[in-house]
Amino acid sequence: MNPFPKLLEGCLIDTNHVESAAIFVAKTGDVTAASNFTVCPEQTEMFRDAFKHVNVTRQRGLDFRNKHYTCVRADKHSIYTKCEGHGLILVRTALYVIVGTYSQSMYPSICVEAVEKLAEYLREKGN
């Protein structure tokens, strides 16, 4: 049984400060779970490339859902971006990348904290 759909719902969506979320395999881009949006292979490839080239990501930001997101933070573990009150948070563990988004009515700091806590939980489990 795949535990990730319940983790996304319980740890992220249920905070009411994460609009949509997904988790995919960092090495292959295979999506293991998603909630409130569909992640296409081109997006997982873009997210994987963002971690491979964090300096470029920091300078150029990311294009997601037909909008340009400015990078607020980018390092080997986390990428935070924002665009007109919306945000895209990416956090990497040894095996997975967790994606979380927030909208204007949500608190970015709570979204970031929730995604980072889920990543920390997965790291503790060796993932």
PDB file of C-alpha atoms in Angstrom:
ATOM      1  CA  MET A   1       0.000   0.000   0.000  1.00  0.00           C
ATOM      2  CA  ASN A   2       1.317   3.432  -0.990  1.00  0.00           C
ATOM      3  CA  PRO A   3       1.484   5.645   2.157  1.00  0.00           C
ATOM      4  CA  PHE A   4       2.171   8.875   0.269  1.00  0.00           C
ATOM      5  CA  PRO A   5      -1.404   9.971  -0.601  1.00  0.00           C
ATOM      6  CA  LYS A   6      -2.320   9.920   3.102  1.00  0.00           C
ATOM      7  CA  LEU A   7       0.912  11.706   4.033  1.00  0.00           C
ATOM      8  CA  LEU A   8       0.209  14.487   1.523  1.00  0.00           C
ATOM      9  CA  GLU A   9      -3.346  14.915   2.780  1.00  0.00           C
ATOM     10  CA  GLY A  10      -2.590  14.626   6.490  1.00  0.00           C
ATOM     11  CA  CYS A  11       0.669  16.574   6.620  1.00  0.00           C
ATOM     12  CA  LEU A  12       0.130  19.169   3.895  1.00  0.00           C
ATOM     13  CA  ILE A  13      -3.392  19.665   2.525  1.00  0.00           C
ATOM     14  CA  ASP A  14      -5.072  19.414   5.950  1.00  0.00           C
ATOM     15  CA  THR A  15      -3.056  22.424   7.179  1.00  0.00           C
ATOM     16  CA  ASN A  16      -5.273  24.568   4.916  1.00  0.00           C
ATOM     17  CA  HIS A  17      -2.111  26.435   3.893  1.00  0.00           C
ATOM     18  CA  VAL A  18      -1.006  24.039   1.147  1.00  0.00           C
ATOM     19  CA  GLU A  19      -3.206  24.331  -1.930  1.00  0.00           C
ATOM     20  CA  SER A  20      -1.793  21.363  -3.838  1.00  0.00           C
ATOM     21  CA  ALA A  21       0.985  18.882  -3.266  1.00  0.00           C
ATOM     22  CA  ALA A  22       2.884  16.058  -4.915  1.00  0.00           C
ATOM     23  CA  ILE A  23       5.773  13.761  -4.227  1.00  0.00           C
ATOM     24  CA  PHE A  24       7.925  12.163  -6.889  1.00  0.00           C
ATOM     25  CA  VAL A  25      11.050  10.038  -7.129  1.00  0.00           C
ATOM     26  CA  ALA A  26      14.037  12.395  -7.386  1.00  0.00           C
ATOM     27  CA  LYS A  27      16.053  10.128  -9.663  1.00  0.00           C
ATOM     28  CA  THR A  28      13.359   9.188 -12.207  1.00  0.00           C
ATOM     29  CA  GLY A  29      10.633  11.814 -11.877  1.00  0.00           C
ATOM     30  CA  ASP A  30       7.979   9.139 -11.304  1.00  0.00           C
ATOM     31  CA  VAL A  31       5.083  10.652  -9.345  1.00  0.00           C
ATOM     32  CA  THR A  32       4.176   8.558  -6.302  1.00  0.00           C
ATOM     33  CA  ALA A  33       1.277  10.743  -5.117  1.00  0.00           C
ATOM     34  CA  ALA A  34      -0.429  14.040  -5.885  1.00  0.00           C
ATOM     35  CA  SER A  35      -3.255  15.989  -4.299  1.00  0.00           C
ATOM     36  CA  ASN A  36      -5.279  18.712  -6.034  1.00  0.00           C
ATOM     37  CA  PHE A  37      -3.157  18.780  -9.189  1.00  0.00           C
ATOM     38  CA  THR A  38      -1.587  16.635 -11.857  1.00  0.00           C
ATOM     39  CA  VAL A  39       2.171  16.745 -12.280  1.00  0.00           C
ATOM     40  CA  CYS A  40       3.309  16.048 -15.840  1.00  0.00           C
ATOM     41  CA  PRO A  41       6.723  14.583 -16.753  1.00  0.00           C
ATOM     42  CA  GLU A  42       7.918  17.956 -18.081  1.00  0.00           C
ATOM     43  CA  GLN A  43       7.266  19.525 -14.685  1.00  0.00           C
ATOM     44  CA  THR A  44       9.096  16.830 -12.728  1.00  0.00           C
ATOM     45  CA  GLU A  45      12.017  17.207 -15.134  1.00  0.00           C
ATOM     46  CA  MET A  46      12.017  20.984 -14.579  1.00  0.00           C
ATOM     47  CA  PHE A  47      11.924  20.488 -10.789  1.00  0.00           C
ATOM     48  CA  ARG A  48      14.771  17.960 -10.939  1.00  0.00           C
ATOM     49  CA  ASP A  49      16.821  20.347 -13.107  1.00  0.00           C
ATOM     50  CA  ALA A  50      16.145  23.167 -10.633  1.00  0.00           C
ATOM     51  CA  PHE A  51      17.994  21.187  -7.956  1.00  0.00           C
ATOM     52  CA  LYS A  52      20.815  20.277 -10.343  1.00  0.00           C
ATOM     53  CA  HIS A  53      21.368  23.949 -11.196  1.00  0.00           C
ATOM     54  CA  VAL A  54      20.440  25.871  -8.036  1.00  0.00           C
ATOM     55  CA  ASN A  55      22.497  28.930  -9.008  1.00  0.00           C
ATOM     56  CA  VAL A  56      20.564  29.267 -12.276  1.00  0.00           C
ATOM     57  CA  THR A  57      17.284  28.644 -10.445  1.00  0.00           C
ATOM     58  CA  ARG A  58      18.171  31.341  -7.908  1.00  0.00           C
ATOM     59  CA  GLN A  59      18.860  33.844 -10.705  1.00  0.00           C
ATOM     60  CA  ARG A  60      16.117  32.969 -13.189  1.00  0.00           C
ATOM     61  CA  GLY A  61      13.315  31.482 -11.082  1.00  0.00           C
ATOM     62  CA  LEU A  62      10.866  28.931 -12.489  1.00  0.00           C
ATOM     63  CA  ASP A  63       7.967  28.955 -14.931  1.00  0.00           C
ATOM     64  CA  PHE A  64       5.032  27.015 -13.496  1.00  0.00           C
ATOM     65  CA  ARG A  65       1.358  26.984 -14.478  1.00  0.00           C
ATOM     66  CA  ASN A  66       1.898  29.698 -17.106  1.00  0.00           C
ATOM     67  CA  LYS A  67       3.415  32.124 -14.585  1.00  0.00           C
ATOM     68  CA  HIS A  68       6.963  33.142 -13.784  1.00  0.00           C
ATOM     69  CA  TYR A  69       7.941  32.465 -10.172  1.00  0.00           C
ATOM     70  CA  THR A  70      10.782  34.479  -8.631  1.00  0.00           C
ATOM     71  CA  CYS A  71      13.183  32.496  -6.497  1.00  0.00           C
ATOM     72  CA  VAL A  72      13.311  33.421  -2.821  1.00  0.00           C
ATOM     73  CA  ARG A  73      15.618  30.597  -1.702  1.00  0.00           C
ATOM     74  CA  ALA A  74      17.515  27.883  -3.538  1.00  0.00           C
ATOM     75  CA  ASP A  75      19.977  25.371  -2.135  1.00  0.00           C
ATOM     76  CA  LYS A  76      20.603  21.647  -2.522  1.00  0.00           C
ATOM     77  CA  HIS A  77      17.640  20.773  -0.255  1.00  0.00           C
ATOM     78  CA  SER A  78      15.001  23.488  -0.739  1.00  0.00           C
ATOM     79  CA  ILE A  79      13.688  25.858  -3.391  1.00  0.00           C
ATOM     80  CA  TYR A  80      11.110  28.525  -2.518  1.00  0.00           C
ATOM     81  CA  THR A  81       9.510  30.644  -5.239  1.00  0.00           C
ATOM     82  CA  LYS A  82       6.682  33.176  -5.375  1.00  0.00           C
ATOM     83  CA  CYS A  83       4.488  34.950  -7.917  1.00  0.00           C
ATOM     84  CA  GLU A  84       1.754  37.492  -7.190  1.00  0.00           C
ATOM     85  CA  GLY A  85       0.745  36.043  -3.826  1.00  0.00           C
ATOM     86  CA  HIS A  86       1.139  32.434  -4.937  1.00  0.00           C
ATOM     87  CA  GLY A  87       4.071  30.202  -4.166  1.00  0.00           C
ATOM     88  CA  LEU A  88       5.790  26.991  -5.161  1.00  0.00           C
ATOM     89  CA  ILE A  89       7.863  25.115  -2.577  1.00  0.00           C
ATOM     90  CA  LEU A  90      10.193  22.239  -3.527  1.00  0.00           C
ATOM     91  CA  VAL A  91      12.056  20.177  -0.939  1.00  0.00           C
ATOM     92  CA  ARG A  92      14.367  17.294  -1.734  1.00  0.00           C
ATOM     93  CA  THR A  93      15.208  14.245   0.351  1.00  0.00           C
ATOM     94  CA  ALA A  94      17.591  11.434  -0.565  1.00  0.00           C
ATOM     95  CA  LEU A  95      14.923   9.668  -2.640  1.00  0.00           C
ATOM     96  CA  TYR A  96      12.057  12.107  -3.225  1.00  0.00           C
ATOM     97  CA  VAL A  97      11.087  15.652  -4.136  1.00  0.00           C
ATOM     98  CA  ILE A  98       8.069  17.103  -2.354  1.00  0.00           C
ATOM     99  CA  VAL A  99       6.124  19.866  -4.115  1.00  0.00           C
ATOM    100  CA  GLY A 100       3.731  22.193  -2.329  1.00  0.00           C
ATOM    101  CA  THR A 101       1.866  25.249  -3.569  1.00  0.00           C
ATOM    102  CA  TYR A 102       0.048  28.021  -1.731  1.00  0.00           C
ATOM    103  CA  SER A 103      -2.393  30.711  -2.842  1.00  0.00           C
ATOM    104  CA  GLN A 104      -3.039  34.315  -1.776  1.00  0.00           C
ATOM    105  CA  SER A 105      -5.358  33.357   1.080  1.00  0.00           C
ATOM    106  CA  MET A 106      -2.719  31.108   2.677  1.00  0.00           C
ATOM    107  CA  TYR A 107       0.301  31.817   4.860  1.00  0.00           C
ATOM    108  CA  PRO A 108       3.539  31.034   2.983  1.00  0.00           C
ATOM    109  CA  SER A 109       5.429  30.325   6.211  1.00  0.00           C
ATOM    110  CA  ILE A 110       2.980  27.590   7.215  1.00  0.00           C
ATOM    111  CA  CYS A 111       3.217  26.004   3.758  1.00  0.00           C
ATOM    112  CA  VAL A 112       7.021  26.052   3.947  1.00  0.00           C
ATOM    113  CA  GLU A 113       7.011  24.612   7.465  1.00  0.00           C
ATOM    114  CA  ALA A 114       4.615  21.799   6.516  1.00  0.00           C
ATOM    115  CA  VAL A 115       6.597  20.767   3.424  1.00  0.00           C
ATOM    116  CA  GLU A 116       9.908  20.946   5.298  1.00  0.00           C
ATOM    117  CA  LYS A 117       8.508  18.866   8.195  1.00  0.00           C
ATOM    118  CA  LEU A 118       7.299  16.164   5.808  1.00  0.00           C
ATOM    119  CA  ALA A 119      10.734  16.117   4.184  1.00  0.00           C
ATOM    120  CA  GLU A 120      12.396  15.819   7.595  1.00  0.00           C
ATOM    121  CA  TYR A 121      10.089  12.916   8.467  1.00  0.00           C
ATOM    122  CA  LEU A 122      11.066  11.130   5.243  1.00  0.00           C
ATOM    123  CA  ARG A 123      14.766  11.790   5.906  1.00  0.00           C
ATOM    124  CA  GLU A 124      14.413  10.259   9.379  1.00  0.00           C
ATOM    125  CA  LYS A 125      12.894   7.170   7.752  1.00  0.00           C
ATOM    126  CA  GLY A 126      15.873   6.929   5.398  1.00  0.00           C
ATOM    127  CA  ASN A 127      14.026   8.260   2.363  1.00  0.00           C
TER     128      ASN A 127
END
